[in-house]
XYZ file of C-alpha atoms in Angstrom:
179
model
C -0.213 0.476 -0.199
C 1.020 3.767 -1.188
C 2.360 5.295 1.930
C 1.563 8.600 0.154
C -2.075 6.958 -0.868
C -2.086 6.458 3.377
C -1.501 10.260 3.766
C -3.793 11.528 1.211
C -6.736 9.748 3.370
C -5.328 10.926 6.960
C -4.869 14.109 5.235
C -8.762 14.569 5.723
C -9.635 13.337 8.205
C -10.046 16.017 11.287
C -10.733 15.737 14.934
C -12.507 17.102 17.081
C -12.847 17.211 20.770
C -15.095 16.603 23.322
C -17.303 15.709 20.930
C -20.847 14.152 21.188
C -19.144 14.336 25.398
C -16.357 16.029 27.113
C -13.373 13.748 26.434
C -14.031 12.147 23.487
C -11.918 12.503 20.453
C -14.270 12.690 17.690
C -12.003 11.522 13.951
C -14.479 13.178 11.116
C -14.797 11.446 7.659
C -16.878 14.821 6.235
C -13.396 16.976 4.816
C -12.638 12.979 3.329
C -16.052 12.604 1.467
C -15.962 17.181 0.547
C -12.560 15.772 -1.550
C -13.537 14.129 -4.609
C -9.578 12.782 -4.567
C -8.694 12.049 -1.331
C -13.146 9.914 -1.927
C -11.705 8.409 -4.835
C -7.924 7.409 -3.152
C -9.998 5.803 -0.195
C -11.977 3.680 -2.234
C -8.930 2.860 -4.580
C -7.450 1.247 -1.302
C -9.779 -0.810 0.314
C -10.812 -1.958 -3.042
C -7.315 -3.419 -3.279
C -6.907 -4.499 0.060
C -10.309 -6.904 -0.684
C -8.620 -8.088 -4.648
C -5.926 -9.445 -3.172
C -7.707 -10.545 0.183
C -10.510 -12.304 -1.132
C -11.265 -13.507 -4.928
C -14.997 -14.031 -4.709
C -17.268 -11.356 -2.220
C -21.142 -12.045 -3.436
C -21.817 -8.162 -1.109
C -21.022 -4.991 1.132
C -23.680 -4.657 3.808
C -22.726 -1.189 5.249
C -23.612 -0.243 8.337
C -26.120 3.363 9.185
C -25.201 6.062 7.956
C -22.272 6.356 6.291
C -21.313 3.149 6.099
C -23.857 4.194 3.223
C -21.364 6.384 1.950
C -18.537 3.928 1.783
C -20.518 0.414 0.447
C -21.891 1.580 -2.710
C -18.869 3.176 -4.694
C -16.581 -0.257 -2.580
C -19.244 -2.028 -4.443
C -19.891 -0.582 -7.707
C -15.676 -1.164 -8.090
C -15.929 -4.641 -7.838
C -19.073 -5.577 -9.968
C -20.760 -6.727 -6.330
C -24.453 -5.364 -4.934
C -24.424 -3.814 -2.076
C -26.945 -5.054 1.324
C -28.354 -2.095 3.568
C -27.693 -2.818 7.772
C -30.154 0.204 8.795
C -31.987 1.625 12.075
C -34.745 -0.787 13.402
C -37.906 0.685 11.295
C -36.439 1.893 8.605
C -36.591 -0.631 6.245
C -39.764 -2.509 4.362
C -40.465 -6.196 4.151
C -40.325 -8.871 6.043
C -36.091 -8.745 8.035
C -34.388 -9.933 11.162
C -33.158 -7.022 14.245
C -31.242 -7.682 16.929
C -30.806 -5.344 20.370
C -27.591 -4.236 21.330
C -25.426 -2.382 24.452
C -24.115 1.279 23.497
C -22.247 3.149 26.272
C -25.585 5.609 26.590
C -27.975 3.211 26.077
C -29.666 0.668 23.883
C -30.058 0.716 20.037
C -31.629 -2.402 17.391
C -30.168 -2.970 13.288
C -32.078 -4.607 11.250
C -31.624 -6.387 7.650
C -34.307 -7.512 5.287
C -35.038 -11.283 6.027
C -33.990 -12.035 1.757
C -31.173 -9.975 2.162
C -28.431 -12.968 1.402
C -28.428 -15.734 0.915
C -27.086 -18.820 3.054
C -23.263 -19.050 1.970
C -22.769 -16.093 0.192
C -19.708 -14.606 0.752
C -20.681 -10.718 2.297
C -18.627 -8.385 3.768
C -19.621 -5.690 5.807
C -18.002 -2.380 6.090
C -18.996 1.175 8.520
C -16.492 4.483 8.493
C -15.551 4.348 12.386
C -15.232 1.046 14.848
C -14.907 2.738 18.953
C -16.692 -0.250 20.602
C -17.060 -2.578 18.384
C -21.289 -3.153 19.692
C -22.762 -1.534 16.007
C -20.240 -3.772 13.988
C -20.836 -6.454 15.936
C -25.113 -6.539 15.993
C -24.004 -5.784 12.104
C -22.828 -9.589 12.485
C -25.267 -11.634 13.863
C -27.463 -10.076 11.785
C -26.175 -11.562 8.774
C -25.293 -15.137 10.317
C -28.441 -15.045 11.388
C -29.420 -15.417 8.024
C -26.527 -17.705 7.472
C -23.741 -15.536 5.663
C -20.155 -16.036 5.427
C -19.230 -13.689 6.792
C -14.988 -12.656 4.988
C -13.568 -9.721 7.539
C -15.326 -6.199 8.562
C -13.561 -3.220 6.931
C -13.224 0.251 8.938
C -11.326 3.140 7.344
C -11.281 4.254 10.964
C -10.370 2.492 14.296
C -10.021 3.871 16.984
C -7.444 1.001 19.119
C -8.105 1.758 23.091
C -11.797 1.301 22.927
C -10.428 -2.997 21.670
C -13.912 -2.680 19.331
C -11.737 -5.741 17.432
C -11.654 -7.585 20.727
C -15.282 -7.812 20.365
C -15.543 -9.256 17.287
C -13.624 -12.504 18.071
C -13.520 -14.967 15.284
C -14.419 -12.550 12.114
C -11.525 -11.278 10.350
C -10.613 -6.993 10.839
C -9.697 -4.501 8.579
C -8.557 -0.773 9.817
C -6.480 1.882 7.258
C -5.476 3.840 9.971
C -5.650 3.061 13.480
C -5.454 6.104 16.444
C -4.720 5.783 19.691
């Protein structure tokens, strides 16, 4: 992976101390999304990683909401479909749902019951992994549909929060890491 390409992406991530609560350093990808060269570089890097890692992927599953910004262009590049995993009550038709704990309460995620077929190979994508609760819930949903989860893929990992440990045996990849 080119250090210059990675630097191009890293330079477009900005930090906001004490957001959303005191003591939290928020990593914002908005500048990355605004810069077409940096965003294309991000998708290039993720595409290169997936092509080198997996000979066959059936779907990219993106988490509500920033996984929706990264997942579709990545799926398009790979010539595969995109599956949305949304907050409860946002998807029509039969769904599978799972509740999970947040630092400040509970939340629920859903996926349409026919989103994937048993044995299909899926990569789950989001912008950031913090405590791992949302990503872990997404994995649970796809396991219920009997998908084969190849990897959980994020742009940013907050290492100190040890979210990847919640994913247990599921492979995990982050492009950028912060303490």
